[in-house]
Amino acid sequence: MLSLTRLFCDVDDFCKTFLPHWEKTQIENGEKKRRKKRCISPSEIITLIVYYHQSGYDTFKWFYLRYLPKNLSKAFPKVPSYNRFIELLPDIIGPLTAFMQTRCGRSEGIAFVDSTPLCVCKNIRIPRHKTFKDVAQRGKSSTGWFYGFKLHIIVDDRGEILSFSITKGNVDDRKPVPKLAKNLIGKLFGDRGYISKKLTELLATDDVELITTLKKNMKPRVIAAFDALLLRKRSIIETINDQLKNIFQLEHSRHRSLTNYMINIVACLVAYSYQEKKPALNLRREDLLPLL
């Protein structure tokens, strides 16, 4: 399990540098605000919300009310009530997202792109769903129709997340790719949902080669043997999506606000970034380096 001390030190060091500059950019309405010192710092809030995703608990409320008092009371002796903690969460969405950006890996020539649906409720309950009304949208994935959002991620062959984006469920998978691939180099592998001549040419201007599988009605093409092998290894990103959903509680239907929903997604990605053994292709062996 993730080391609580290591996580807090990383978060606290980041917040000490980031928060003073970030607070200066916040727009105020000119009214005087009472800045009463809180019993829990932003670093502690981020640490707890990320640590929850590594705890194995299905709900944060049970983690906060049952696990925290029994196991983390010495590390967090002055935590507020559960309701007050939830009220404080929106304040850390900016620092948390920025911290995740620092946890993203650096491109080294091989990357895989994919999206995964994030359902906010079952299809039969869409007419009664109110929390994300007019925000979530219906979309279609390889498993069928869903209602909610999409998480788009790019990962490397070591299982490190290179970039991520959250969109509505009806957004085309190809739309966020140019922004996601902004800092990439080398080759980007995707499934047939990313087939696009315009996108391929756009990425080529940034020296990124988009390689995708073909649809059944498309003519076969000649590609390098190593590229064909990597296309067959795209399942690494599907494995990562599976871990995010089944180990780190990425997807559930208990959210009550959009802000806290986004915090849950980003905190889940941060928790995954600390996982010691990530899905990997073991391509960095000496015998394979010439192919890279």
Coordinates of C-alpha atoms in Angstrom, one line a residue:
M1 CA 0.0 0.0 0.0
L2 CA 1.1 3.6 -0.7
S3 CA 3.3 5.1 2.0
L4 CA 1.3 7.8 3.8
T5 CA 4.5 9.7 4.8
R6 CA 5.9 9.7 1.3
L7 CA 2.6 10.9 -0.2
F8 CA 2.2 13.7 2.3
C9 CA 5.8 14.9 1.9
D10 CA 5.3 15.0 -1.9
V11 CA 2.0 16.9 -1.7
D12 CA 3.2 19.3 1.0
D13 CA 6.4 20.2 -0.9
F14 CA 4.3 20.8 -4.0
C15 CA 1.7 22.9 -2.2
K16 CA 4.3 25.1 -0.5
T17 CA 5.5 26.1 -3.9
F18 CA 2.3 26.1 -5.9
L19 CA -0.3 27.7 -3.5
P20 CA 1.3 31.1 -3.0
H21 CA 1.4 31.7 -6.7
W22 CA -2.0 30.1 -7.4
E23 CA -3.8 32.2 -4.8
K24 CA -2.5 35.4 -6.4
T25 CA -4.2 34.5 -9.6
Q26 CA -7.6 34.0 -8.0
I27 CA -10.2 36.7 -8.9
E28 CA -12.0 38.3 -6.0
N29 CA -15.0 40.6 -5.9
G30 CA -13.4 43.3 -3.8
E31 CA -15.1 42.3 -0.5
K32 CA -13.0 41.6 2.6
K33 CA -12.8 38.0 3.4
R34 CA -12.2 36.5 6.8
R35 CA -9.2 34.1 6.4
K36 CA -9.6 32.0 9.5
K37 CA -7.0 29.3 9.9
R38 CA -8.4 25.8 9.3
C39 CA -7.8 22.8 11.4
I40 CA -6.7 20.9 8.3
S41 CA -4.4 22.1 5.5
P42 CA -4.8 21.7 1.8
S43 CA -1.9 19.3 1.8
E44 CA -3.7 17.1 4.3
I45 CA -7.0 17.2 2.4
I46 CA -5.2 16.1 -0.8
T47 CA -3.3 13.4 1.0
L48 CA -6.5 11.9 2.5
I49 CA -8.5 12.0 -0.7
V50 CA -5.6 10.3 -2.6
Y51 CA -4.9 7.8 0.1
Y52 CA -8.5 6.7 0.2
H53 CA -8.1 5.4 -3.4
Q54 CA -5.4 3.1 -2.2
S55 CA -7.2 1.9 0.9
G56 CA -9.6 -0.6 -0.7
Y57 CA -12.7 1.1 0.7
D58 CA -15.7 1.4 -1.7
T59 CA -17.0 4.7 -0.3
F60 CA -15.0 7.7 1.0
K61 CA -17.5 8.2 3.9
W62 CA -16.7 4.7 5.3
F63 CA -13.0 5.4 4.9
Y64 CA -13.3 8.7 6.7
L65 CA -15.6 7.6 9.5
R66 CA -14.2 4.1 10.1
Y67 CA -10.7 3.7 8.8
L68 CA -9.4 7.2 9.6
P69 CA -10.2 7.3 13.3
K70 CA -8.8 3.9 13.9
N71 CA -5.7 3.9 11.8
L72 CA -4.7 7.5 11.0
S73 CA -5.7 9.4 14.1
K74 CA -2.0 10.0 15.1
A75 CA -1.2 11.4 11.6
F76 CA -4.4 13.5 11.5
P77 CA -5.4 14.4 15.1
K78 CA -7.5 17.4 14.2
V79 CA -9.6 16.4 11.2
P80 CA -13.0 18.1 10.9
S81 CA -16.4 16.4 10.7
Y82 CA -17.1 14.4 7.5
N83 CA -19.6 17.1 6.3
R84 CA -17.2 19.9 6.8
F85 CA -14.4 17.9 5.0
I86 CA -16.7 17.5 2.0
E87 CA -17.4 21.3 2.0
L88 CA -13.6 21.9 1.9
L89 CA -13.0 19.7 -1.1
P90 CA -13.8 22.2 -3.9
D91 CA -10.9 24.4 -2.6
I92 CA -8.3 21.8 -3.6
I93 CA -9.4 20.9 -7.1
G94 CA -6.9 23.4 -8.6
P95 CA -3.8 22.2 -6.6
L96 CA -4.8 18.6 -7.0
T97 CA -5.0 18.8 -10.8
A98 CA -1.7 20.7 -10.9
F99 CA -0.1 18.1 -8.7
M100 CA -1.3 15.3 -11.1
Q101 CA 0.3 17.2 -13.9
T102 CA 3.6 16.9 -12.1
R103 CA 3.0 13.1 -11.7
C104 CA 2.6 12.6 -15.5
G105 CA 5.5 10.8 -17.1
R106 CA 7.7 12.0 -19.9
S107 CA 7.4 10.7 -23.5
E108 CA 10.2 8.5 -24.7
G109 CA 9.0 7.5 -28.2
I110 CA 6.2 5.0 -27.6
A111 CA 2.7 5.9 -26.4
F112 CA -0.8 4.4 -26.4
V113 CA -4.1 6.4 -26.5
D114 CA -7.6 5.3 -25.5
S115 CA -10.7 6.5 -23.8
T116 CA -12.9 4.8 -21.2
P117 CA -16.6 5.6 -20.5
L118 CA -17.5 6.9 -17.0
C119 CA -21.1 6.1 -16.3
V120 CA -22.8 8.2 -13.7
C121 CA -26.0 6.1 -13.6
K122 CA -27.6 3.1 -15.3
N123 CA -29.4 3.9 -18.6
I124 CA -32.8 3.1 -17.1
R125 CA -32.3 5.9 -14.5
I126 CA -31.2 8.7 -17.0
P127 CA -34.6 10.5 -16.9
R128 CA -34.5 10.7 -13.1
H129 CA -30.8 11.6 -12.8
K130 CA -30.4 15.2 -11.5
T131 CA -26.8 15.6 -10.2
F132 CA -25.2 15.9 -13.7
K133 CA -28.3 17.0 -15.6
D134 CA -27.4 19.1 -18.7
V135 CA -23.7 18.3 -18.1
A136 CA -23.3 14.5 -18.6
Q137 CA -24.2 13.2 -22.1
R138 CA -25.1 9.9 -23.8
G139 CA -22.3 8.2 -25.6
K140 CA -21.5 4.9 -27.2
S141 CA -18.5 2.7 -26.5
S142 CA -17.5 -0.8 -27.6
T143 CA -19.7 -2.2 -24.8
G144 CA -22.8 -0.2 -25.7
W145 CA -24.6 3.1 -24.8
F146 CA -23.8 4.9 -21.5
Y147 CA -24.6 8.2 -19.8
G148 CA -21.9 10.2 -18.3
F149 CA -18.3 11.3 -19.2
K150 CA -15.2 10.0 -20.9
L151 CA -11.7 9.8 -19.5
H152 CA -9.0 10.1 -22.3
I153 CA -5.5 9.1 -21.4
I154 CA -2.2 8.5 -23.1
V155 CA 0.3 6.1 -21.5
D156 CA 3.7 4.8 -22.3
D157 CA 5.0 1.2 -22.5
R158 CA 5.9 1.4 -18.8
G159 CA 2.3 2.1 -17.8
E160 CA 3.0 5.7 -16.8
I161 CA 0.2 8.2 -17.6
L162 CA 1.6 10.9 -19.9
S163 CA -1.5 13.1 -20.3
F164 CA -5.2 12.9 -19.5
S165 CA -8.5 14.7 -20.3
I166 CA -12.1 14.5 -19.1
T167 CA -14.9 15.2 -21.6
K168 CA -18.6 14.7 -22.0
G169 CA -19.8 11.2 -23.0
N170 CA -20.7 12.3 -26.6
V171 CA -17.3 13.8 -27.5
D172 CA -15.5 12.1 -30.4
D173 CA -12.4 10.2 -29.1
R174 CA -10.2 12.0 -31.7
K175 CA -11.1 15.6 -30.6
P176 CA -8.9 15.8 -27.4
V177 CA -5.9 14.0 -29.0
P178 CA -4.0 17.1 -30.4
K179 CA -4.0 18.7 -27.0
L180 CA -3.2 15.4 -25.2
A181 CA -0.3 14.7 -27.6
K182 CA 1.2 18.2 -27.4
N183 CA 4.3 17.1 -25.6
L184 CA 4.7 13.7 -27.2
I185 CA 7.5 12.4 -29.4
G186 CA 7.7 9.3 -31.6
K187 CA 4.8 7.0 -32.2
L188 CA 1.3 7.0 -30.9
F189 CA -0.8 3.8 -31.1
G190 CA -4.6 3.7 -31.0
D191 CA -7.5 1.6 -32.1
R192 CA -9.8 2.1 -35.1
G193 CA -11.7 4.9 -33.3
Y194 CA -8.7 7.2 -34.0
I195 CA -8.6 6.7 -37.7
S196 CA -8.5 10.2 -39.3
K197 CA -6.3 11.5 -42.1
K198 CA -6.7 15.1 -40.8
L199 CA -5.6 14.0 -37.3
T200 CA -2.7 12.0 -38.6
E201 CA -1.4 15.0 -40.6
L202 CA -1.9 17.3 -37.7
L203 CA 0.1 15.2 -35.4
A204 CA 2.8 14.7 -38.0
T205 CA 3.5 18.4 -37.9
D206 CA 4.6 17.9 -34.3
D207 CA 6.7 14.8 -35.3
V208 CA 4.2 12.4 -33.8
E209 CA 3.3 9.3 -36.0
L210 CA -0.2 8.1 -35.4
I211 CA -0.6 4.3 -36.0
T212 CA -4.0 2.7 -35.7
T213 CA -5.7 -0.6 -36.4
L214 CA -7.8 -0.9 -39.6
K215 CA -11.5 -1.3 -40.0
K216 CA -12.8 -4.4 -41.7
N217 CA -13.7 -2.6 -44.9
M218 CA -10.3 -1.0 -45.3
K219 CA -7.4 -2.2 -47.5
P220 CA -4.5 -3.7 -45.6
R221 CA -1.3 -1.7 -45.4
V222 CA 2.3 -2.4 -45.0
I223 CA 3.8 -1.4 -41.6
A224 CA 7.1 -2.3 -39.8
A225 CA 7.0 -5.5 -37.9
F226 CA 7.8 -3.8 -34.6
D227 CA 4.9 -1.3 -35.1
A228 CA 2.6 -4.3 -35.9
L229 CA 3.7 -5.9 -32.6
L230 CA 3.1 -2.8 -30.6
L231 CA -0.4 -2.4 -32.2
R232 CA -1.2 -5.9 -30.7
K233 CA 0.0 -4.7 -27.3
R234 CA -2.5 -1.9 -27.0
S235 CA -4.2 -3.9 -24.4
I236 CA -1.8 -2.3 -21.8
I237 CA -4.0 0.8 -21.8
E238 CA -7.1 -1.3 -21.4
T239 CA -5.5 -3.0 -18.4
I240 CA -4.8 0.4 -16.9
N241 CA -8.4 1.5 -17.4
D242 CA -9.5 -1.7 -15.7
Q243 CA -7.3 -1.1 -12.7
L244 CA -8.5 2.5 -12.4
K245 CA -12.1 1.3 -12.2
N246 CA -11.8 -1.8 -10.2
I247 CA -8.9 -1.0 -7.8
F248 CA -8.9 2.8 -7.5
Q249 CA -12.7 3.4 -7.5
L250 CA -12.7 5.6 -10.6
E251 CA -16.3 4.9 -11.6
H252 CA -19.4 4.8 -9.3
S253 CA -22.8 6.4 -9.1
R254 CA -22.8 8.0 -5.7
H255 CA -21.6 11.5 -6.6
R256 CA -23.6 14.5 -5.5
S257 CA -21.7 17.4 -7.1
L258 CA -19.7 17.9 -10.3
T259 CA -16.7 19.4 -8.6
N260 CA -16.3 16.5 -6.2
Y261 CA -16.8 14.1 -9.1
M262 CA -13.8 15.7 -10.9
I263 CA -11.7 15.6 -7.7
N264 CA -12.5 11.9 -7.4
I265 CA -11.2 11.2 -11.0
V266 CA -8.0 13.2 -10.6
A267 CA -7.3 11.8 -7.1
C268 CA -7.7 8.3 -8.6
L269 CA -5.1 9.1 -11.3
V270 CA -2.7 10.4 -8.6
A271 CA -3.2 7.2 -6.6
Y272 CA -2.4 5.1 -9.7
S273 CA 0.7 7.1 -10.4
Y274 CA 2.1 5.9 -7.0
Q275 CA 1.5 2.3 -7.8
E276 CA 4.8 0.4 -7.7
K277 CA 4.1 -2.3 -10.2
K278 CA 2.3 -0.9 -13.2
P279 CA 1.3 -2.8 -16.4
A280 CA 4.4 -2.7 -18.6
L281 CA 5.6 -4.2 -21.9
N282 CA 9.3 -4.7 -20.8
L283 CA 10.5 -3.1 -24.0
R284 CA 13.5 -1.4 -22.4
R285 CA 15.7 -4.5 -22.4
E286 CA 19.1 -4.2 -24.0
D287 CA 18.1 -6.6 -26.8
L288 CA 15.1 -4.4 -27.8
L289 CA 16.8 -1.0 -27.5
P290 CA 18.0 -0.9 -31.1
L291 CA 14.3 -1.3 -32.3
L292 CA 13.3 1.8 -30.2

